[in-house]
Amino acid sequence: MTTLFTQSTEPCPMVDFVNLVSGKWAIPILYRLIVVDDAIRFGALQRAVAPITQKELTKQLRAFESIGLVTRAMYPEMPPRVEYQVTELGKTLKPTLDSLAQWMREHREELSAPL
Amino acid sequence: MTTLFTQSTEPCPMVDFVNLVSGKWAIPILYRLIVVDDAIRFGALQRAVAPITQKELTKQLRAFESIGLVTRAMYPEMPPRVEYQVTELGKTLKPTLDSLAQWMREHREELSAPL
DNA sequence: AATAGTAGGTACCAAATAGATACTAAAGAG
DNA sequence: CTCTTTAGTATCTATTTGGTACCTACTATT
């Protein structure tokens, strides 16, 4: 009976997801970090996810950091160096995002056609 | 060489995706239609994806219709009846969205913890 | 006659999101 | 002495998005 009750009131996973990772650049940034699968500097990431602005990239990275999907390492050098990397938790999204990217590649033409 | 050139300039699938299906409610609506896998009336869909407003649901459904992910069938009865259904193309997203929903269910606690 | 239900449309307003630009620090190159 | 580099922050504005409220048309019910 506990199970039944819990299931019926389970919050929609999709609503939770879009509340967690939202914004135009969120998925592209996260996917790039997952594909790279190594530490990457802020500037390099910005070039990879062009044409995102500095402000938006910073904001998204902080959001990912706060929920534990990304780590941030700051080196007090001059000029400054900051490196970002997906966490193990973040990497668990790889199969899902691979699937999404593959779907998009397969259906690009079908989808852009209608207008 | 064509292959090389094409690959290097391939638009990011993730950017394409977020441009195609954007908005707070897009994924929840689409996933609900996919899970239902049958025609569903506007009102029933709105109740299922609560608390979405009429306006937003209408807007999203029209967007999905325009790119061929959803069909709209209007019956000139009184009171009016309009039914929506995912297309075959839309159904091809099922495995990906299932995977996303599963990921979210598995990592809900981990993610909400950090604050 | 008044009300409810259906699937919207429309106008208005607020909030969230995104973009452009300028500014900072400290070191090294020229 | 100025320019460049890096990873931001601050400020301002523009665009997009979402919400509330109110409107239609027609039927059935009260």
mmCIF file of C-alpha atoms (C1' of nucleotides) in Angstrom:
data_model
loop_
_atom_site.group_PDB
_atom_site.id
_atom_site.type_symbol
_atom_site.label_atom_id
_atom_site.label_comp_id
_atom_site.label_asym_id
_atom_site.label_seq_id
_atom_site.Cartn_x
_atom_site.Cartn_y
_atom_site.Cartn_z
ATOM 1 C CA MET A 1 0.000 0.000 0.000
ATOM 2 C CA THR A 2 2.931 2.291 0.672
ATOM 3 C CA THR A 3 4.075 1.589 -2.833
ATOM 4 C CA LEU A 4 0.723 2.436 -4.324
ATOM 5 C CA PHE A 5 0.494 5.694 -2.449
ATOM 6 C CA THR A 6 4.044 6.706 -3.312
ATOM 7 C CA GLN A 7 3.565 5.985 -6.954
ATOM 8 C CA SER A 8 0.376 7.944 -7.281
ATOM 9 C CA THR A 9 1.936 11.082 -5.835
ATOM 10 C CA GLU A 10 5.346 10.762 -7.449
ATOM 11 C CA PRO A 11 6.338 14.133 -8.913
ATOM 12 C CA CYS A 12 6.747 14.061 -12.670
ATOM 13 C CA PRO A 13 10.411 13.275 -13.393
ATOM 14 C CA MET A 14 10.288 15.463 -16.457
ATOM 15 C CA VAL A 15 9.081 18.479 -14.548
ATOM 16 C CA ASP A 16 11.841 17.875 -12.018
ATOM 17 C CA PHE A 17 14.339 17.613 -14.820
ATOM 18 C CA VAL A 18 13.442 20.855 -16.540
ATOM 19 C CA ASN A 19 13.437 22.636 -13.193
ATOM 20 C CA LEU A 20 16.906 21.294 -12.511
ATOM 21 C CA VAL A 21 18.611 21.865 -15.813
ATOM 22 C CA SER A 22 16.994 24.733 -17.626
ATOM 23 C CA GLY A 23 18.083 27.386 -20.049
ATOM 24 C CA LYS A 24 18.920 27.517 -23.707
ATOM 25 C CA TRP A 25 22.555 26.467 -23.238
ATOM 26 C CA ALA A 26 22.280 24.005 -20.368
ATOM 27 C CA ILE A 27 22.152 20.785 -22.365
ATOM 28 C CA PRO A 28 24.775 21.811 -24.927
ATOM 29 C CA ILE A 29 27.224 22.816 -22.174
ATOM 30 C CA LEU A 30 26.659 19.701 -20.125
ATOM 31 C CA TYR A 31 26.963 17.454 -23.127
ATOM 32 C CA ARG A 32 30.171 19.098 -24.196
ATOM 33 C CA LEU A 33 31.672 18.566 -20.754
ATOM 34 C CA ILE A 34 30.574 14.944 -20.814
ATOM 35 C CA VAL A 35 32.039 14.335 -24.257
ATOM 36 C CA VAL A 36 35.309 16.019 -23.341
ATOM 37 C CA ASP A 37 35.421 13.904 -20.161
ATOM 38 C CA ASP A 38 38.378 15.841 -18.784
ATOM 39 C CA ALA A 39 39.142 19.181 -17.201
ATOM 40 C CA ILE A 40 38.598 22.078 -19.573
ATOM 41 C CA ARG A 41 39.330 25.749 -19.129
ATOM 42 C CA PHE A 42 36.587 28.342 -19.130
ATOM 43 C CA GLY A 43 37.781 29.972 -22.330
ATOM 44 C CA ALA A 44 38.119 26.707 -24.201
ATOM 45 C CA LEU A 45 34.624 25.704 -23.154
ATOM 46 C CA GLN A 46 33.228 29.022 -24.296
ATOM 47 C CA ARG A 47 34.813 28.584 -27.701
ATOM 48 C CA ALA A 48 33.431 25.049 -27.890
ATOM 49 C CA VAL A 49 29.891 26.142 -27.092
ATOM 50 C CA ALA A 50 30.013 29.299 -29.206
ATOM 51 C CA PRO A 51 28.416 31.758 -29.446
ATOM 52 C CA ILE A 52 27.494 31.672 -25.767
ATOM 53 C CA THR A 53 28.318 34.782 -23.764
ATOM 54 C CA GLN A 54 30.628 34.780 -20.762
ATOM 55 C CA LYS A 55 27.803 35.694 -18.467
ATOM 56 C CA GLU A 56 25.549 32.856 -19.512
ATOM 57 C CA LEU A 57 28.317 30.292 -19.385
ATOM 58 C CA THR A 58 29.313 31.381 -15.894
ATOM 59 C CA LYS A 59 25.746 31.253 -14.701
ATOM 60 C CA GLN A 60 25.133 27.763 -16.061
ATOM 61 C CA LEU A 61 28.400 26.395 -14.730
ATOM 62 C CA ARG A 62 27.628 27.687 -11.255
ATOM 63 C CA ALA A 63 24.200 26.084 -11.445
ATOM 64 C CA PHE A 64 25.691 22.746 -12.459
ATOM 65 C CA GLU A 65 28.268 23.035 -9.716
ATOM 66 C CA SER A 66 25.612 23.701 -7.113
ATOM 67 C CA ILE A 67 23.741 20.502 -7.909
ATOM 68 C CA GLY A 68 26.888 18.417 -8.136
ATOM 69 C CA LEU A 69 27.067 17.772 -11.853
ATOM 70 C CA VAL A 70 30.275 19.736 -12.414
ATOM 71 C CA THR A 71 33.371 20.609 -10.387
ATOM 72 C CA ARG A 72 35.232 23.886 -10.531
ATOM 73 C CA ALA A 73 38.967 24.166 -9.849
ATOM 74 C CA MET A 74 40.527 27.581 -9.536
ATOM 75 C CA TYR A 75 44.272 28.105 -9.804
ATOM 76 C CA PRO A 76 45.427 31.390 -8.303
ATOM 77 C CA GLU A 77 47.751 32.224 -11.166
ATOM 78 C CA MET A 78 47.974 35.269 -13.302
ATOM 79 C CA PRO A 79 46.248 35.376 -15.666
ATOM 80 C CA PRO A 80 43.695 33.269 -13.815
ATOM 81 C CA ARG A 81 43.019 29.664 -14.716
ATOM 82 C CA VAL A 82 39.773 27.927 -13.905
ATOM 83 C CA GLU A 83 38.976 24.407 -14.970
ATOM 84 C CA TYR A 84 35.660 22.638 -15.114
ATOM 85 C CA GLN A 85 34.946 18.935 -15.213
ATOM 86 C CA VAL A 86 31.896 16.681 -15.038
ATOM 87 C CA THR A 87 31.501 14.698 -11.855
ATOM 88 C CA GLU A 88 30.814 10.966 -11.730
ATOM 89 C CA LEU A 89 27.184 11.877 -11.189
ATOM 90 C CA GLY A 90 27.249 14.020 -14.299
ATOM 91 C CA LYS A 91 28.724 11.209 -16.316
ATOM 92 C CA THR A 92 25.755 9.005 -15.562
ATOM 93 C CA LEU A 93 23.810 11.199 -17.971
ATOM 94 C CA LYS A 94 26.029 10.209 -20.884
ATOM 95 C CA PRO A 95 23.922 7.357 -22.302
ATOM 96 C CA THR A 96 20.781 9.471 -22.172
ATOM 97 C CA LEU A 97 22.382 12.475 -23.827
ATOM 98 C CA ASP A 98 24.091 10.283 -26.419
ATOM 99 C CA SER A 99 20.691 8.930 -27.262
ATOM 100 C CA LEU A 100 19.241 12.412 -27.560
ATOM 101 C CA ALA A 101 22.053 13.584 -29.825
ATOM 102 C CA GLN A 102 21.643 10.506 -31.978
ATOM 103 C CA TRP A 103 17.899 11.052 -32.266
ATOM 104 C CA MET A 104 18.446 14.628 -33.349
ATOM 105 C CA ARG A 105 20.991 13.625 -35.959
ATOM 106 C CA GLU A 106 18.670 10.983 -37.355
ATOM 107 C CA HIS A 107 15.638 13.220 -37.578
ATOM 108 C CA ARG A 108 17.082 16.600 -38.422
ATOM 109 C CA GLU A 109 15.692 16.720 -41.942
ATOM 110 C CA GLU A 110 12.281 15.341 -41.056
ATOM 111 C CA LEU A 111 11.881 17.981 -38.403
ATOM 112 C CA SER A 112 13.078 21.079 -40.152
ATOM 113 C CA ALA A 113 11.022 20.382 -43.261
ATOM 114 C CA PRO A 114 7.443 21.241 -42.200
ATOM 115 C CA LEU A 115 7.687 24.998 -41.616
ATOM 116 C CA MET B 1 36.897 14.878 -48.141
ATOM 117 C CA THR B 2 33.241 15.696 -48.302
ATOM 118 C CA THR B 3 32.834 13.650 -45.190
ATOM 119 C CA LEU B 4 35.547 15.510 -43.380
ATOM 120 C CA PHE B 5 34.114 18.865 -44.295
ATOM 121 C CA THR B 6 30.603 17.886 -43.372
ATOM 122 C CA GLN B 7 31.623 16.540 -40.001
ATOM 123 C CA SER B 8 33.639 19.563 -39.014
ATOM 124 C CA THR B 9 30.743 21.934 -39.665
ATOM 125 C CA GLU B 10 27.961 19.736 -38.309
ATOM 126 C CA PRO B 11 25.687 21.877 -36.170
ATOM 127 C CA CYS B 12 25.553 20.766 -32.539
ATOM 128 C CA PRO B 13 22.628 18.341 -32.199
ATOM 129 C CA MET B 14 21.958 19.619 -28.711
ATOM 130 C CA VAL B 15 21.647 23.212 -29.857
ATOM 131 C CA ASP B 16 19.275 22.063 -32.567
ATOM 132 C CA PHE B 17 17.297 20.142 -30.023
ATOM 133 C CA VAL B 18 16.815 22.981 -27.574
ATOM 134 C CA ASN B 19 15.869 25.281 -30.424
ATOM 135 C CA LEU B 20 13.265 22.781 -31.544
ATOM 136 C CA VAL B 21 11.673 21.777 -28.293
ATOM 137 C CA SER B 22 12.001 24.570 -25.774
ATOM 138 C CA GLY B 23 9.988 25.873 -22.888
ATOM 139 C CA LYS B 24 9.323 24.806 -19.368
ATOM 140 C CA TRP B 25 6.517 22.421 -20.274
ATOM 141 C CA ALA B 26 7.689 21.035 -23.601
ATOM 142 C CA ILE B 27 9.280 17.824 -22.370
ATOM 143 C CA PRO B 28 6.596 17.017 -19.791
ATOM 144 C CA ILE B 29 3.828 17.456 -22.385
ATOM 145 C CA LEU B 30 5.591 15.447 -25.038
ATOM 146 C CA TYR B 31 6.423 12.679 -22.628
ATOM 147 C CA ARG B 32 2.854 12.494 -21.409
ATOM 148 C CA LEU B 33 1.577 12.171 -24.973
ATOM 149 C CA ILE B 34 4.131 9.469 -25.652
ATOM 150 C CA VAL B 35 3.229 7.528 -22.535
ATOM 151 C CA VAL B 36 -0.494 7.795 -23.248
ATOM 152 C CA ASP B 37 0.181 6.636 -26.806
ATOM 153 C CA ASP B 38 -3.386 7.352 -27.881
ATOM 154 C CA ALA B 39 -5.591 10.315 -28.702
ATOM 155 C CA ILE B 40 -6.231 12.548 -25.717
ATOM 156 C CA ARG B 41 -8.493 15.555 -25.375
ATOM 157 C CA PHE B 42 -7.146 18.999 -24.612
ATOM 158 C CA GLY B 43 -8.772 19.185 -21.209
ATOM 159 C CA ALA B 44 -7.560 15.752 -20.141
ATOM 160 C CA LEU B 45 -4.040 16.613 -21.202
ATOM 161 C CA GLN B 46 -4.151 19.851 -19.270
ATOM 162 C CA ARG B 47 -5.232 17.998 -16.144
ATOM 163 C CA ALA B 48 -2.453 15.473 -16.682
ATOM 164 C CA VAL B 49 0.235 18.113 -17.004
ATOM 165 C CA ALA B 50 -1.124 20.347 -14.231
ATOM 166 C CA PRO B 51 -0.705 23.113 -13.373
ATOM 167 C CA ILE B 52 -0.016 24.254 -16.919
ATOM 168 C CA THR B 53 -2.178 27.089 -18.199
ATOM 169 C CA GLN B 54 -4.417 26.825 -21.252
ATOM 170 C CA LYS B 55 -2.373 29.344 -23.107
ATOM 171 C CA GLU B 56 0.927 27.556 -22.668
ATOM 172 C CA LEU B 57 -0.507 24.160 -23.492
ATOM 173 C CA THR B 58 -2.060 25.505 -26.669
ATOM 174 C CA LYS B 59 1.172 27.181 -27.692
ATOM 175 C CA GLN B 60 3.268 24.090 -27.118
ATOM 176 C CA LEU B 61 0.835 21.791 -28.889
ATOM 177 C CA ARG B 62 0.811 24.049 -31.938
ATOM 178 C CA ALA B 63 4.596 24.077 -31.938
ATOM 179 C CA PHE B 64 4.744 20.291 -31.771
ATOM 180 C CA GLU B 65 2.162 20.049 -34.512
ATOM 181 C CA SER B 66 4.153 22.359 -36.761
ATOM 182 C CA ILE B 67 7.247 20.183 -36.581
ATOM 183 C CA GLY B 68 5.343 16.960 -37.004
ATOM 184 C CA LEU B 69 5.629 15.477 -33.535
ATOM 185 C CA VAL B 70 1.929 15.686 -32.758
ATOM 186 C CA THR B 71 -1.331 15.583 -34.689
ATOM 187 C CA ARG B 72 -4.421 17.592 -33.923
ATOM 188 C CA ALA B 73 -7.920 16.350 -34.756
ATOM 189 C CA MET B 74 -10.840 18.711 -34.394
ATOM 190 C CA TYR B 75 -14.428 17.445 -34.228
ATOM 191 C CA PRO B 76 -17.010 20.131 -34.954
ATOM 192 C CA GLU B 77 -19.321 19.046 -32.189
ATOM 193 C CA MET B 78 -20.809 20.988 -29.409
ATOM 194 C CA PRO B 79 -19.155 21.325 -26.994
ATOM 195 C CA PRO B 80 -16.036 21.202 -29.146
ATOM 196 C CA ARG B 81 -13.749 18.208 -29.020
ATOM 197 C CA VAL B 82 -10.110 18.360 -30.012
ATOM 198 C CA GLU B 83 -7.797 15.394 -29.720
ATOM 199 C CA TYR B 84 -4.043 15.279 -29.772
ATOM 200 C CA GLN B 85 -1.803 12.317 -30.448
ATOM 201 C CA VAL B 86 1.908 11.712 -30.954
ATOM 202 C CA THR B 87 2.969 10.859 -34.459
ATOM 203 C CA GLU B 88 5.178 7.930 -35.394
ATOM 204 C CA LEU B 89 8.031 10.411 -35.507
ATOM 205 C CA GLY B 90 7.201 11.557 -32.015
ATOM 206 C CA LYS B 91 7.179 7.989 -30.755
ATOM 207 C CA THR B 92 10.774 7.513 -31.828
ATOM 208 C CA LEU B 93 11.682 9.741 -28.875
ATOM 209 C CA LYS B 94 10.266 7.258 -26.398
ATOM 210 C CA PRO B 95 13.467 5.357 -25.531
ATOM 211 C CA THR B 96 15.374 8.589 -25.019
ATOM 212 C CA LEU B 97 12.721 10.140 -22.821
ATOM 213 C CA ASP B 98 12.265 6.910 -20.882
ATOM 214 C CA SER B 99 15.966 7.004 -20.193
ATOM 215 C CA LEU B 100 15.765 10.608 -19.036
ATOM 216 C CA ALA B 101 12.841 9.895 -16.729
ATOM 217 C CA GLN B 102 14.660 6.896 -15.297
ATOM 218 C CA TRP B 103 17.809 8.938 -14.710
ATOM 219 C CA MET B 104 15.832 11.571 -12.875
ATOM 220 C CA ARG B 105 14.098 8.989 -10.676
ATOM 221 C CA GLU B 106 17.410 7.377 -9.811
ATOM 222 C CA HIS B 107 19.203 10.608 -8.936
ATOM 223 C CA ARG B 108 16.484 12.736 -7.404
ATOM 224 C CA GLU B 109 17.878 12.628 -3.888
ATOM 225 C CA GLU B 110 21.495 13.121 -4.894
ATOM 226 C CA LEU B 111 20.552 16.204 -6.857
ATOM 227 C CA SER B 112 18.177 17.954 -4.517
ATOM 228 C CA ALA B 113 20.506 17.580 -1.543
ATOM 229 C CA PRO B 114 23.164 20.259 -2.216
ATOM 230 C CA LEU B 115 20.858 23.284 -1.794
ATOM 231 C "C1'" DA C 1 -32.756 33.261 -17.331
ATOM 232 C "C1'" DA C 2 -28.442 31.818 -15.262
ATOM 233 C "C1'" DT C 3 -24.776 28.580 -15.126
ATOM 234 C "C1'" DA C 4 -21.416 25.088 -16.486
ATOM 235 C "C1'" DG C 5 -18.429 22.759 -19.803
ATOM 236 C "C1'" DT C 6 -15.258 22.860 -24.007
ATOM 237 C "C1'" DA C 7 -11.330 24.623 -26.646
ATOM 238 C "C1'" DG C 8 -9.668 27.977 -27.580
ATOM 239 C "C1'" DG C 9 -8.282 33.625 -28.642
ATOM 240 C "C1'" DT C 10 -6.647 38.048 -26.987
ATOM 241 C "C1'" DA C 11 -4.822 41.727 -24.122
ATOM 242 C "C1'" DC C 12 -2.105 43.007 -20.539
ATOM 243 C "C1'" DC C 13 1.479 42.486 -17.157
ATOM 244 C "C1'" DA C 14 5.399 40.435 -14.635
ATOM 245 C "C1'" DA C 15 9.282 37.675 -14.527
ATOM 246 C "C1'" DA C 16 12.850 35.138 -16.407
ATOM 247 C "C1'" DT C 17 16.254 34.861 -19.800
ATOM 248 C "C1'" DA C 18 19.615 36.470 -22.812
ATOM 249 C "C1'" DG C 19 22.746 39.709 -24.995
ATOM 250 C "C1'" DA C 20 26.055 43.656 -25.377
ATOM 251 C "C1'" DT C 21 29.356 46.352 -23.326
ATOM 252 C "C1'" DA C 22 32.582 47.996 -20.132
ATOM 253 C "C1'" DC C 23 35.329 47.069 -16.159
ATOM 254 C "C1'" DT C 24 38.685 44.482 -12.953
ATOM 255 C "C1'" DA C 25 43.352 42.150 -11.438
ATOM 256 C "C1'" DA C 26 48.206 40.871 -12.159
ATOM 257 C "C1'" DA C 27 51.857 39.419 -14.979
ATOM 258 C "C1'" DG C 28 54.496 39.250 -19.292
ATOM 259 C "C1'" DA C 29 55.745 41.015 -23.923
ATOM 260 C "C1'" DG C 30 57.112 44.589 -26.718
ATOM 261 C "C1'" DC D 1 54.169 52.734 -20.791
ATOM 262 C "C1'" DT D 2 50.840 50.264 -23.197
ATOM 263 C "C1'" DC D 3 48.897 46.007 -24.921
ATOM 264 C "C1'" DT D 4 47.455 41.331 -24.134
ATOM 265 C "C1'" DT D 5 45.569 37.482 -21.682
ATOM 266 C "C1'" DT D 6 41.969 35.205 -18.402
ATOM 267 C "C1'" DA D 7 37.895 34.648 -15.864
ATOM 268 C "C1'" DG D 8 35.168 36.772 -14.281
ATOM 269 C "C1'" DT D 9 31.605 41.010 -12.325
ATOM 270 C "C1'" DA D 10 28.542 44.942 -13.085
ATOM 271 C "C1'" DT D 11 25.270 47.337 -15.626
ATOM 272 C "C1'" DC D 12 21.911 48.097 -18.903
ATOM 273 C "C1'" DT D 13 18.710 46.754 -22.290
ATOM 274 C "C1'" DA D 14 16.042 43.572 -25.300
ATOM 275 C "C1'" DT D 15 13.648 39.462 -26.039
ATOM 276 C "C1'" DT D 16 11.197 35.542 -24.590
ATOM 277 C "C1'" DT D 17 8.292 33.326 -21.605
ATOM 278 C "C1'" DG D 18 4.601 32.560 -18.482
ATOM 279 C "C1'" DG D 19 0.468 33.950 -15.911
ATOM 280 C "C1'" DT D 20 -4.202 36.243 -15.018
ATOM 281 C "C1'" DA D 21 -8.251 37.662 -16.579
ATOM 282 C "C1'" DC D 22 -11.712 38.042 -19.796
ATOM 283 C "C1'" DC D 23 -13.912 36.935 -24.360
ATOM 284 C "C1'" DT D 24 -16.376 33.749 -27.875
ATOM 285 C "C1'" DA D 25 -19.894 29.970 -29.459
ATOM 286 C "C1'" DC D 26 -23.014 26.425 -28.641
ATOM 287 C "C1'" DT D 27 -25.435 23.000 -25.830
ATOM 288 C "C1'" DA D 28 -27.338 21.000 -21.754
ATOM 289 C "C1'" DT D 29 -28.739 21.487 -17.207
ATOM 290 C "C1'" DT D 30 -30.839 23.762 -13.323
#
